Coordinates of C-alpha atoms in Angstrom, one line a residue:
X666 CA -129.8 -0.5 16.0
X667 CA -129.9 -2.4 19.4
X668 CA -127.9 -5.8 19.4
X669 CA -130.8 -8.3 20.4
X670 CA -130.4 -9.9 23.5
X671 CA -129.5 -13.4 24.0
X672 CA -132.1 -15.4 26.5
X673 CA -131.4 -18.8 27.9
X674 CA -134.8 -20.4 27.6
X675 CA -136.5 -23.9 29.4
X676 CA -137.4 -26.6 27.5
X677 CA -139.7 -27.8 29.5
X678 CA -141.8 -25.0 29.7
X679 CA -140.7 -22.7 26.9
X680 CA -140.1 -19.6 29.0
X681 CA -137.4 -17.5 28.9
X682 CA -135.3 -17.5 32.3
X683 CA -132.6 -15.3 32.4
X684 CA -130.9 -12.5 29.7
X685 CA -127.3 -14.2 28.7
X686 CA -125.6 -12.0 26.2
X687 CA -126.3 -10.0 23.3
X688 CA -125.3 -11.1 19.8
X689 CA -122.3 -9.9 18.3
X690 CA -122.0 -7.2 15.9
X691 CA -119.6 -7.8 12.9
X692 CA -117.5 -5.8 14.9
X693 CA -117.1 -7.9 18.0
X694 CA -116.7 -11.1 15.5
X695 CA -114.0 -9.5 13.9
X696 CA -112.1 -8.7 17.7
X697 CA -112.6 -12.2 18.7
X698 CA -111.3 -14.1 15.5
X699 CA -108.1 -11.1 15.4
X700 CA -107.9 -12.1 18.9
X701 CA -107.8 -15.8 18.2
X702 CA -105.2 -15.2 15.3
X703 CA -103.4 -13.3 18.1
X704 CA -103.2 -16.0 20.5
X705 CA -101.7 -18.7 17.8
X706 CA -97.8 -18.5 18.9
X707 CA -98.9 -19.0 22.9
X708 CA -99.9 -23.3 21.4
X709 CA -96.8 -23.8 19.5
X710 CA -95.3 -25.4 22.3
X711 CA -97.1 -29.0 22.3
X712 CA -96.1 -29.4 26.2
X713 CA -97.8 -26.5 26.9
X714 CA -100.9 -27.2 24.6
X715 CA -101.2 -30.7 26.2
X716 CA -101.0 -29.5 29.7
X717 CA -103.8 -26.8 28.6
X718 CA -105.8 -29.8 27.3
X719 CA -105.4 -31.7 30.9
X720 CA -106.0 -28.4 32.7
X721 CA -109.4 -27.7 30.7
X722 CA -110.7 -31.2 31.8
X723 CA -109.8 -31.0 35.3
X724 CA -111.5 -27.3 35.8
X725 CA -114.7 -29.0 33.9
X726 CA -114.7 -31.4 36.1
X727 CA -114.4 -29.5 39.3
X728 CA -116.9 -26.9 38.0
X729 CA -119.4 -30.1 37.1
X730 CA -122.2 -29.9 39.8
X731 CA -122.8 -26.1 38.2
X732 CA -121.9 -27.1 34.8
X733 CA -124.7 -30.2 34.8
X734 CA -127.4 -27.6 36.8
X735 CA -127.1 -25.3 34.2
X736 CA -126.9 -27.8 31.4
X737 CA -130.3 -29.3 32.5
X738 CA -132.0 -26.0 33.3
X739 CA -131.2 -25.3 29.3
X740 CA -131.3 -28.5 27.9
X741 CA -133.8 -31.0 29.9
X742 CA -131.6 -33.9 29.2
X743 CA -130.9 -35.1 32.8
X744 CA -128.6 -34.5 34.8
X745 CA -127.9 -38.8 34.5
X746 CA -127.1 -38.1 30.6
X747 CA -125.4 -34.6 30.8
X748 CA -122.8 -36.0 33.6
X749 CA -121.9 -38.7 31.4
X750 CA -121.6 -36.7 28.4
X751 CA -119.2 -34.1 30.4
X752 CA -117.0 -37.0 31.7
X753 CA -116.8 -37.6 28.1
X754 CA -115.9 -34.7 26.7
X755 CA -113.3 -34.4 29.5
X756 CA -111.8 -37.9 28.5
X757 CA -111.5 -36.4 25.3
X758 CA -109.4 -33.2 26.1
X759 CA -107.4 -35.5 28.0
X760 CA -106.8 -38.1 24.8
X761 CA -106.0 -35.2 22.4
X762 CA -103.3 -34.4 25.1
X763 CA -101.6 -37.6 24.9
X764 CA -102.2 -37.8 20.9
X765 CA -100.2 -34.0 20.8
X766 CA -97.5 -35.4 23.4
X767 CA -97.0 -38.2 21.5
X768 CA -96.6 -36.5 17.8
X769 CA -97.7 -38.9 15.5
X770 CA -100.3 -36.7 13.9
X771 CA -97.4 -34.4 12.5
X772 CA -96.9 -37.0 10.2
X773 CA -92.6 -36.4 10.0
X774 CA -91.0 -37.9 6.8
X775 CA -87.4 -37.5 6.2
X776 CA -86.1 -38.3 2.8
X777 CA -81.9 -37.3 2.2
X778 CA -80.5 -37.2 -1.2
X779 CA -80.2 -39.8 -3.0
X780 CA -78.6 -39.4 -6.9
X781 CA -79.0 -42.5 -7.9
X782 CA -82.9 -42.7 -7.7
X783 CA -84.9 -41.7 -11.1
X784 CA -85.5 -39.2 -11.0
X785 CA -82.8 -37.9 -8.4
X786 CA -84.1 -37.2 -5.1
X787 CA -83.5 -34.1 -2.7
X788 CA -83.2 -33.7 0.5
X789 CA -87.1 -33.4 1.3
X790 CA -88.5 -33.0 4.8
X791 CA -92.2 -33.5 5.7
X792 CA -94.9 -32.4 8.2
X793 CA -97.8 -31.0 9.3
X794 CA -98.4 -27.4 10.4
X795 CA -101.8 -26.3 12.4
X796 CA -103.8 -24.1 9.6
X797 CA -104.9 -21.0 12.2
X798 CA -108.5 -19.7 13.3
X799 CA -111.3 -22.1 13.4
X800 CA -114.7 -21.4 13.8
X801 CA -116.9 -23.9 16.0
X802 CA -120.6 -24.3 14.8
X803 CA -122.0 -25.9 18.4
X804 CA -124.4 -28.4 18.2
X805 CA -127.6 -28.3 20.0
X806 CA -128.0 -32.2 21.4
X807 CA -124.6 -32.5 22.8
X808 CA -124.1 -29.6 25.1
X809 CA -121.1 -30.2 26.6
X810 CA -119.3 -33.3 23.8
X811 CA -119.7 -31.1 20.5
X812 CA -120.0 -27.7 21.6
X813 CA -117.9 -24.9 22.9
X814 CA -115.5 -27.6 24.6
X815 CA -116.8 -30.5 22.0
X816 CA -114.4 -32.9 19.7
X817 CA -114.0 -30.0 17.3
X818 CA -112.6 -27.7 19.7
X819 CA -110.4 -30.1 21.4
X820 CA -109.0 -31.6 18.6
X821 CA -108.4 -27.9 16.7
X822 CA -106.7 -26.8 20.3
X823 CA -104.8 -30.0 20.1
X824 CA -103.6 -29.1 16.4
X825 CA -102.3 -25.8 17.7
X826 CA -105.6 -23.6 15.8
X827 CA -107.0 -21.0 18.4
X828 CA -110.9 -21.2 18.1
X829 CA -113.7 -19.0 17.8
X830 CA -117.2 -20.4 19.1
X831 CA -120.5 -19.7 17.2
X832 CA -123.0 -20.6 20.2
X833 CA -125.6 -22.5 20.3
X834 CA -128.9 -20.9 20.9
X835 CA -130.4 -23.6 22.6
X836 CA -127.8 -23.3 25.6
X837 CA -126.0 -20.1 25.6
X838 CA -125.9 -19.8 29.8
X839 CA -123.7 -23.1 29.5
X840 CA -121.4 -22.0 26.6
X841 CA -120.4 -18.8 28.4
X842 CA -119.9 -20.7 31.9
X843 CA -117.7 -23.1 29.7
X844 CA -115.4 -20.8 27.9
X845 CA -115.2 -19.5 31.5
X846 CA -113.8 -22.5 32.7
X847 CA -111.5 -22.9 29.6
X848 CA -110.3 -19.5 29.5
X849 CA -109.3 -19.6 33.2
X850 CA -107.6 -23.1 32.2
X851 CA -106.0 -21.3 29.5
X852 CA -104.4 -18.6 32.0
X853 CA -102.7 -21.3 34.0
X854 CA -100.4 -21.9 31.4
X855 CA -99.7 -18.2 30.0
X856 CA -101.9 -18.6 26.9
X857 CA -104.5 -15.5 26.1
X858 CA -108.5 -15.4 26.8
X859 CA -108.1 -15.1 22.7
X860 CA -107.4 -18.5 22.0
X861 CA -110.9 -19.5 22.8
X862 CA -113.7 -17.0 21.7
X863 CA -117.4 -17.3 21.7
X864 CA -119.9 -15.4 20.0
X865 CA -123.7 -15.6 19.9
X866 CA -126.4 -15.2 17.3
X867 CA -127.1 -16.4 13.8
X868 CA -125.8 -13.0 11.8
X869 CA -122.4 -13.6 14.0
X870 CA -122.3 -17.4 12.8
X871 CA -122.3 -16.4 8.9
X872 CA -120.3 -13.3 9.6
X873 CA -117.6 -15.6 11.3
X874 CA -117.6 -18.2 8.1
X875 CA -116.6 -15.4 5.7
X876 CA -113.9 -13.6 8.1
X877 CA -110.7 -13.8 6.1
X878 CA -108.7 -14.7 8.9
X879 CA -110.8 -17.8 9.4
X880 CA -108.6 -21.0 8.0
X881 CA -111.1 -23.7 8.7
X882 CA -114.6 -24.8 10.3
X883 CA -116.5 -27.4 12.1
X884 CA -120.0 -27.4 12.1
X885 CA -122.9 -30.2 13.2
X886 CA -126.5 -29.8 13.0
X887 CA -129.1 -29.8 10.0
X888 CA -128.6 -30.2 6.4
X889 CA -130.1 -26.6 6.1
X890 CA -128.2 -24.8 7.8
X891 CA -124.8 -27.0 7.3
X892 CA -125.0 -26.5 3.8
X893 CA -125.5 -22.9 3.6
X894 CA -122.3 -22.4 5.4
X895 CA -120.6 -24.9 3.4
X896 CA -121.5 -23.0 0.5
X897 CA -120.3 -19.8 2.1
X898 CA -116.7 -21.0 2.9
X899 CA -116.6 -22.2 -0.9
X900 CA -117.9 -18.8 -1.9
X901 CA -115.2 -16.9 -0.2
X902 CA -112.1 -15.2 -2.3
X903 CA -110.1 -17.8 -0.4
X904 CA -112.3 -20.8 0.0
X905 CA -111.7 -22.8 3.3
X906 CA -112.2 -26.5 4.8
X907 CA -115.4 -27.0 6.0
X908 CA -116.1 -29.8 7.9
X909 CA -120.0 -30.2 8.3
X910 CA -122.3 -33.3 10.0
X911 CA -125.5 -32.5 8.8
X912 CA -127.7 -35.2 9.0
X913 CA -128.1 -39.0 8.6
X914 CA -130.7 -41.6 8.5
X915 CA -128.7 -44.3 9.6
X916 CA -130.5 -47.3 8.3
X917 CA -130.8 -50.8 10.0
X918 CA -131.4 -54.2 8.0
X919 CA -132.9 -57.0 9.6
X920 CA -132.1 -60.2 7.4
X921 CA -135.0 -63.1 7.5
X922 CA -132.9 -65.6 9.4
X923 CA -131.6 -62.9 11.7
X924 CA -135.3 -62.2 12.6
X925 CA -136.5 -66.0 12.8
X926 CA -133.6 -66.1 15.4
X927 CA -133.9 -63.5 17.7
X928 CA -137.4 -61.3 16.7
X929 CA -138.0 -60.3 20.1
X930 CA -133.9 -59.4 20.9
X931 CA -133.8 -57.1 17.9
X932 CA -137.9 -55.3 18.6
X933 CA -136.6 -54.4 22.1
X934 CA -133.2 -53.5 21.1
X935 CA -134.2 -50.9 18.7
X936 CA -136.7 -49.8 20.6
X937 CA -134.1 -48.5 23.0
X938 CA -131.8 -47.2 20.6
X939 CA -134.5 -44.9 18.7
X940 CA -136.0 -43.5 21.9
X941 CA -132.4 -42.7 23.8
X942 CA -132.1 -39.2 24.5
X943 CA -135.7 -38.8 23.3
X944 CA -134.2 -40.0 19.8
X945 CA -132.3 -37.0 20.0
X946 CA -129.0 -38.4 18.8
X947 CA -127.5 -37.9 15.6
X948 CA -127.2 -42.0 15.1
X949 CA -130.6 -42.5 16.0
X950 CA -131.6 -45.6 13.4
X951 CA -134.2 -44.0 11.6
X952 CA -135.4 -46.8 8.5
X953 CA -135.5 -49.8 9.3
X954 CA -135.2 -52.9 6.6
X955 CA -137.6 -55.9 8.4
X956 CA -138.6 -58.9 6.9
X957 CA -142.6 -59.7 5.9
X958 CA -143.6 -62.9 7.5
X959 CA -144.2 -64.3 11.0
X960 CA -140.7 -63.3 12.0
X961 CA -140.9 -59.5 11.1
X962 CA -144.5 -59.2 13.2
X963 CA -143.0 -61.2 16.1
X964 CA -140.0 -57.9 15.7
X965 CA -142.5 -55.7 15.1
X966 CA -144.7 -56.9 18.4
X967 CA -141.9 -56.7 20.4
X968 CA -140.8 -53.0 19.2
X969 CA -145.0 -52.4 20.0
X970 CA -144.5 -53.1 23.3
X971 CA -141.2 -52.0 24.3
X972 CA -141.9 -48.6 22.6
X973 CA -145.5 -48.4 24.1
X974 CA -143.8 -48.2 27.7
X975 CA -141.6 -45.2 26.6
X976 CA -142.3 -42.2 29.0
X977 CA -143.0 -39.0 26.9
X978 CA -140.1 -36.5 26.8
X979 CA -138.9 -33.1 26.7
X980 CA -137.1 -31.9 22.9
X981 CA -134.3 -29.6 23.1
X982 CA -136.4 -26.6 22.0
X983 CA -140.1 -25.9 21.2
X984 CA -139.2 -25.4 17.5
X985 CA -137.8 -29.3 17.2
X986 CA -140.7 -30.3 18.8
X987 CA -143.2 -28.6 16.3
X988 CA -141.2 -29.8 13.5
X989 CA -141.0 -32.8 14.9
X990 CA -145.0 -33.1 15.4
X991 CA -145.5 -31.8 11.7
X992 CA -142.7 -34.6 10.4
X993 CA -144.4 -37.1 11.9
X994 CA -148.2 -36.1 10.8
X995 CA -146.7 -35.6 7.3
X996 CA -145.5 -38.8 7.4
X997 CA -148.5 -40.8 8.8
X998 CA -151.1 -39.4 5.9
X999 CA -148.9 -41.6 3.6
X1000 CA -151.4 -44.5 2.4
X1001 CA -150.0 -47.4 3.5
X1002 CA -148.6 -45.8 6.1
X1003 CA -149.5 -47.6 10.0
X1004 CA -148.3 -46.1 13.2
X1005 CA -148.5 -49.5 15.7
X1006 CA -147.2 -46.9 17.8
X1007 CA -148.3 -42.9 17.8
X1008 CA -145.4 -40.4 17.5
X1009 CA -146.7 -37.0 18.4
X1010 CA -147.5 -34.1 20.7
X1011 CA -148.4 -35.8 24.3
X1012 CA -148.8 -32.5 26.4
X1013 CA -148.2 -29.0 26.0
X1014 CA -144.5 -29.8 26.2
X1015 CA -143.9 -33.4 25.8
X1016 CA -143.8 -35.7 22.9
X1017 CA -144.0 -39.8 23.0
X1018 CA -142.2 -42.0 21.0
X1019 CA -143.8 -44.3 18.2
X1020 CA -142.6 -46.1 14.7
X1021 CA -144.1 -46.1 11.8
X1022 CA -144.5 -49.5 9.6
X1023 CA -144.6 -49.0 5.3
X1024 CA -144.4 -51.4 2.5
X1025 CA -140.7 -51.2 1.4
X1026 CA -142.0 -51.6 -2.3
X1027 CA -142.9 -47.9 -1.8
X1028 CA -139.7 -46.6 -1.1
X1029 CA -138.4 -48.7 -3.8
X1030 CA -138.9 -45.4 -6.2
X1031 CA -138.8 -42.1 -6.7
X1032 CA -141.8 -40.2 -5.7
X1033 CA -143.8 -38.9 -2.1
X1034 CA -142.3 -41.5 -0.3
X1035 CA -139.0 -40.3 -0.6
X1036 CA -140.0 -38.1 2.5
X1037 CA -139.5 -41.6 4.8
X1038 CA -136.0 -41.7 3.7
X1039 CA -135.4 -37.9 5.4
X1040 CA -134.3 -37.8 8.8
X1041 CA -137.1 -36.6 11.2
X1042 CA -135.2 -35.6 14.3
X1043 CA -137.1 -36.9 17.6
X1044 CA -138.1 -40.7 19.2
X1045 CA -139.7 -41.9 15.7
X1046 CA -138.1 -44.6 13.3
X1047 CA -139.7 -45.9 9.6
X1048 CA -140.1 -50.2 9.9
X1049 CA -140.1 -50.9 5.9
X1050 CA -141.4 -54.7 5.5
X1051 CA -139.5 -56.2 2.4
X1052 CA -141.1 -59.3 0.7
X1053 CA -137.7 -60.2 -0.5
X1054 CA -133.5 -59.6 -0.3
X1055 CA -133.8 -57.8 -4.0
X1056 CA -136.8 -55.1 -2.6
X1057 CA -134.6 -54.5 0.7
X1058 CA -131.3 -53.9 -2.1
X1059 CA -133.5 -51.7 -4.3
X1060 CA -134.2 -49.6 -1.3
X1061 CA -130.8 -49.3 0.1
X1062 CA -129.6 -48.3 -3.6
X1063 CA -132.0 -45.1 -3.1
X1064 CA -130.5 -44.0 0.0
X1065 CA -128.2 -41.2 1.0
X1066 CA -124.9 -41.3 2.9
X1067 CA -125.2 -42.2 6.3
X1068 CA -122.9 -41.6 9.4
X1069 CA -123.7 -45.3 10.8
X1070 CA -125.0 -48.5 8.8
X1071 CA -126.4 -51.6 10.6
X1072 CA -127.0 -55.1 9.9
X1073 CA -128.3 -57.8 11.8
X1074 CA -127.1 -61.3 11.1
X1075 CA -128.4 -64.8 12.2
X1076 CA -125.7 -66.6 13.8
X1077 CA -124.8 -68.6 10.4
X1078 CA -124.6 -65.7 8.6
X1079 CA -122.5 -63.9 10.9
X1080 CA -119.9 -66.8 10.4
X1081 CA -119.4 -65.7 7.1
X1082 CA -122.4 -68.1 5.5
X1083 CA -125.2 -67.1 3.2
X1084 CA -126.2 -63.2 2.8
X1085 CA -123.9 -62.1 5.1
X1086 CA -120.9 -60.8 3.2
X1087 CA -122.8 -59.4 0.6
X1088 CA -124.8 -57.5 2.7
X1089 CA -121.8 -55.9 4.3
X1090 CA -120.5 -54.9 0.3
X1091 CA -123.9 -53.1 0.0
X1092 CA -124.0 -51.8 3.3
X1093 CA -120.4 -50.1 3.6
X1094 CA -120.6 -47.7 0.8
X1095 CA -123.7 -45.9 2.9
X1096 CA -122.3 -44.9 5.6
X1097 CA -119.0 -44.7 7.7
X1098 CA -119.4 -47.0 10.3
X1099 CA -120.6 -50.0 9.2
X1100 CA -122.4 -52.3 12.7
X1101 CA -123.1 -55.7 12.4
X1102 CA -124.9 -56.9 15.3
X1103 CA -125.7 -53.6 17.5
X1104 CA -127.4 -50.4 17.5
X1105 CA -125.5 -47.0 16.2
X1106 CA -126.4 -44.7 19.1
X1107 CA -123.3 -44.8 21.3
X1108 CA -120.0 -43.4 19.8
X1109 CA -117.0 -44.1 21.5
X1110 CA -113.9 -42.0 21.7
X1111 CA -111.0 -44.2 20.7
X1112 CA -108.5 -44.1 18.1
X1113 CA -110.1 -46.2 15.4
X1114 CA -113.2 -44.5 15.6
X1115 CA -115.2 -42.8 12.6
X1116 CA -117.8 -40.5 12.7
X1117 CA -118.2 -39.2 9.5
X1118 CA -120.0 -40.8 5.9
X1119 CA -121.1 -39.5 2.4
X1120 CA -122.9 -36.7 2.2
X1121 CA -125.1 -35.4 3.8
X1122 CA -123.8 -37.0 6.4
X1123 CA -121.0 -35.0 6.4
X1124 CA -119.2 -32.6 3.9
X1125 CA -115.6 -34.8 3.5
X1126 CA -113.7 -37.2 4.1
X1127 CA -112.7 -37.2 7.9
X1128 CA -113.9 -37.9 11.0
X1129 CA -115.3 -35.6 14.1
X1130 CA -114.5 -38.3 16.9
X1131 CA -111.2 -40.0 17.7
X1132 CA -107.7 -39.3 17.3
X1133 CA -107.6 -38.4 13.8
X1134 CA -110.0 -35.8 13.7
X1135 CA -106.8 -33.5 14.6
X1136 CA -105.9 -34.1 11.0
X1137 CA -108.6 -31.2 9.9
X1138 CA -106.9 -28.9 11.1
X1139 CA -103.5 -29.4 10.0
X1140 CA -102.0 -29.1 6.2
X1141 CA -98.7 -30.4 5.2
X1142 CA -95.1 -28.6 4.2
X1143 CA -92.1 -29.5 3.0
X1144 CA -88.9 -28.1 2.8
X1145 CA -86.6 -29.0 0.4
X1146 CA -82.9 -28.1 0.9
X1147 CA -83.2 -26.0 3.7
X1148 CA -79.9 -26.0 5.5
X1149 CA -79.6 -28.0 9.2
X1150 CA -79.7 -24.8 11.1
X1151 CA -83.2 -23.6 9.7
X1152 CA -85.3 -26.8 10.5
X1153 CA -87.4 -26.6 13.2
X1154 CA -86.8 -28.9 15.5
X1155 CA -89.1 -32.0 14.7
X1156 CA -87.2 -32.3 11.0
X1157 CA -83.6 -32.7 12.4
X1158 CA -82.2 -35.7 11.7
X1159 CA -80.9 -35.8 15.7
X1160 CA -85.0 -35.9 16.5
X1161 CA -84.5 -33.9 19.5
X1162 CA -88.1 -34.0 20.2
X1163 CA -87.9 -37.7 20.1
X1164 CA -91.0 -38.1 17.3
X1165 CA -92.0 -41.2 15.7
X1166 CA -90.9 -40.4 12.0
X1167 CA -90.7 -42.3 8.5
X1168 CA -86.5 -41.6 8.0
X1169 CA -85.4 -42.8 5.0
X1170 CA -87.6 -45.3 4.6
X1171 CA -87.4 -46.9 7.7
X1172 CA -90.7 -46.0 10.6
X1173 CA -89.2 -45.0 13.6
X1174 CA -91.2 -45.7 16.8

């Protein structure tokens, strides 16, 4: 049988424009992760992985005019929004370089004998060691910052784990043209086209989650398909990490003084943060707690208006759009369910943005309404009107995990006054970032940053932005004994590599 080709389509019109690829065979998975596993020894150098790192973002950004183009063509994000989101992803190869130069992830702890402890202890010697192949799920609304170049292949690169790429269908032309560029990257620095491979079609993405010599995998897009392969790396003979963002409702709360303070501020500020990227982010707010009263409709005017002047836009693919027009009629048949605002099909292509207002008593239990508490991926967020604080609690009890969880305070309660603090106790076991004062859209790479939350937000623990995302792909060893001559280097009491390390007790910048 034929391997069916692989078409790079336009969103904007839904017509195929050009043949890409075909997708792989189980064969040609299994030559790109063996040539992955292949390329492990050229990244255990960590000078020569960070200067790979740096090399990768200067080639993306010399190769960014036909990068963006191509982006667009596949996308219909704008170029405005795509060449941000490459300078990001470019700042972020660049920070997993200095995070790998400076070797803190490794985690180095060095205990010596010591007889007199209860028990005694042995000489014991700590760190962490990259766990091999990891297969990259892209996703489809960040091309460039979580796909074939995204956090998850930065940070496993950075860890020393060669990668193999499942690629999006939504954007194949621009993963190929990427592993291009970070291939050729790659080259500069002696390292093998093997330690980045890319593969396309959805029979390759489940036949890469059971390979054997697959240690680990990163995956972000729905809860559907995230949990299936979840459930496949569990099911293999040697289960594996997964790491899967899946989806997220990230709800807002709007206290009653917060609203009689600043109405209009917080209409027009969600307005903004629901519709940007065509509410295509994975932190869109999608339920929002608002007050009943003259304060909530003076929020609920000004989200009217600001969402009313929302030009229609363009979804990723025709598929999200349909769903996303079926969600939102689903949705709207509801009784007691307004739309102030329409979300829906505007044009053969297009979709406009709109918000739909409930009684939060009806999401208060179990039953039909439960579908408002699903995520419905486009520009559309749920206003539920509370009559008091114990309705808006009874509904935050009934929600999932969350990536992001906001709260908007008056001034007073900001300071630490009234409902403040305990809205922030009810509020943090949601989600795992936890905004008082803001909207969740917007993550920034730094080194305190989490982006990550209870399931089904994601499928553990850790984080697929900042720093410590490096920390999936790694798994501590100790040795215990082992003569001076057999240590690598970064366990010798000399530190020739000049590590921070816990010695003895003592941290040692």
């Amino acid at each position: 049988m034929a391997a069916a080709p692989v078409w790079s389509v336009d969103p904007r019109t839904g017509k195929q424009r050009e043949q890409v690829a075909v997708e792989a065979t189980g064969q040609e998975v299994d030559a790109a992760v063996r040539a992955a596993r292949d390329a492990r020894g050229a990244l255990e150098d960590r000078t020569v992985r960070a200067a790979f790192l740096r090399t990768a973002a200067d080639r993306l950004e010399a190769a960014r005019d036909q990068l963006v183009e191509a982006a667009d063509a596949e996308t219909a994000l704008g170029p405005v929004r795509l060449t941000g989101e490459l300078a990001r992803t470019c700042y972020q190869l660049r920070a997993f370089a200095g995070i790998v130069e400076e070797g803190a992830f490794l985690d180095v702890v060095i205990n010596h004998p010591d007889d007199t402890a209860t028990p005694p202890v042995p000489d014991l010697r700590r760190y962490k060691v990259p766990l091999g192949v990891v297969a990259v799920y892209s996703a489809s609304n960040f091309p460039f910052a979580f796909s074939v170049a995204g956090g998850d292949t930065a940070s496993a690169l950075a860890a020393g784990c060669p990668v193999v790429v499942k690629a999006h269908p939504d954007h194949p032309a621009l993963s190929e043209l990427v592993a291009a560029v970070l291939r050729r990257a790659a080259a500069e620095h002696g390292i093998p086209d093997g330690v980045l491979g890319l593969v396309h079609g959805f029979a390759a993405g489940v036949e890469l989650i059971k390979h054997p010599q697959v240690t680990a995998a990163g995956f972000t897009g729905s809860v559907r398909g995230g949990r299936a392969l979840f459930d496949a790396a569990a099911a293999r003979p040697v289960p594996i990490p997964f790491h899967g963002e899946l989806g997220s409702l990230n709800p807002v709360l709007v206290t009653e003084a917060a609203a009689a303070e600043r109405a209009e501020q917080i209409g027009s500020g969600l307005a903004g943060s629901m519709t940007l990227g065509v509410g295509q982010f994975c932190v869109k707010p999608g339920l929002v707690l608002a007050p009943q009263g003259a304060a909530g409709d003076r929020l609920v005017k000004s989200l009217t208006e600001a969402v009313s002047d929302t030009e229609a836009g363009v979804l990723l693919d025709h598929r999200m759009r349909d769903n996303f027009v079926a969600g939102v009629a689903e949705r709207a048949r509801l009784a007691d369910v307004e739309t102030p605002v329409t979300p829906g099909a505007n044009g053969e292509h297009t979709v406009s943005a709109g918000f739909l207002t409930v009684p939060a008593g009806r999401l208060a239990q179990e039953g039909e309404y439960d579908l408002l508490l699903e995520e419905c991926f486009g520009p559309v967020t749920v206003v539920a009107r509370y009559e008091d604080e114990d309705e808006a609690t009874a509904v935050l009890s009934r929600l999932p995990g969350n990536l992001t969880a906001t709260v908007h305070l008056s001034a007073e309660e900001a300071a630490g006054e009234g409902r403040g603090p305990r809205v922030l106790a009810e509020l943090t076991p949601l989600a795992g970032r936890v905004l008082v004062n803001g909207w969740p859209t917007g993550v920034a790479v730094a080194p305190a940053q989490h982006h990550g939350g209870p399931y089904p937000a994601t499928t553990s623990t850790s984080t697929s932005v900042g720093g410590t995302a490096i920390e999936r792909w790694l798994r501590p060893v100790v040795y215990q004994g082992a003569p001076a001559a057999l240590l690598p280097a970064e366990l010798r009491d000399d530190n020739p590599l000049g590590l921070p390390r816990r010695f003895d007790g003592r941290l040692e910048r």
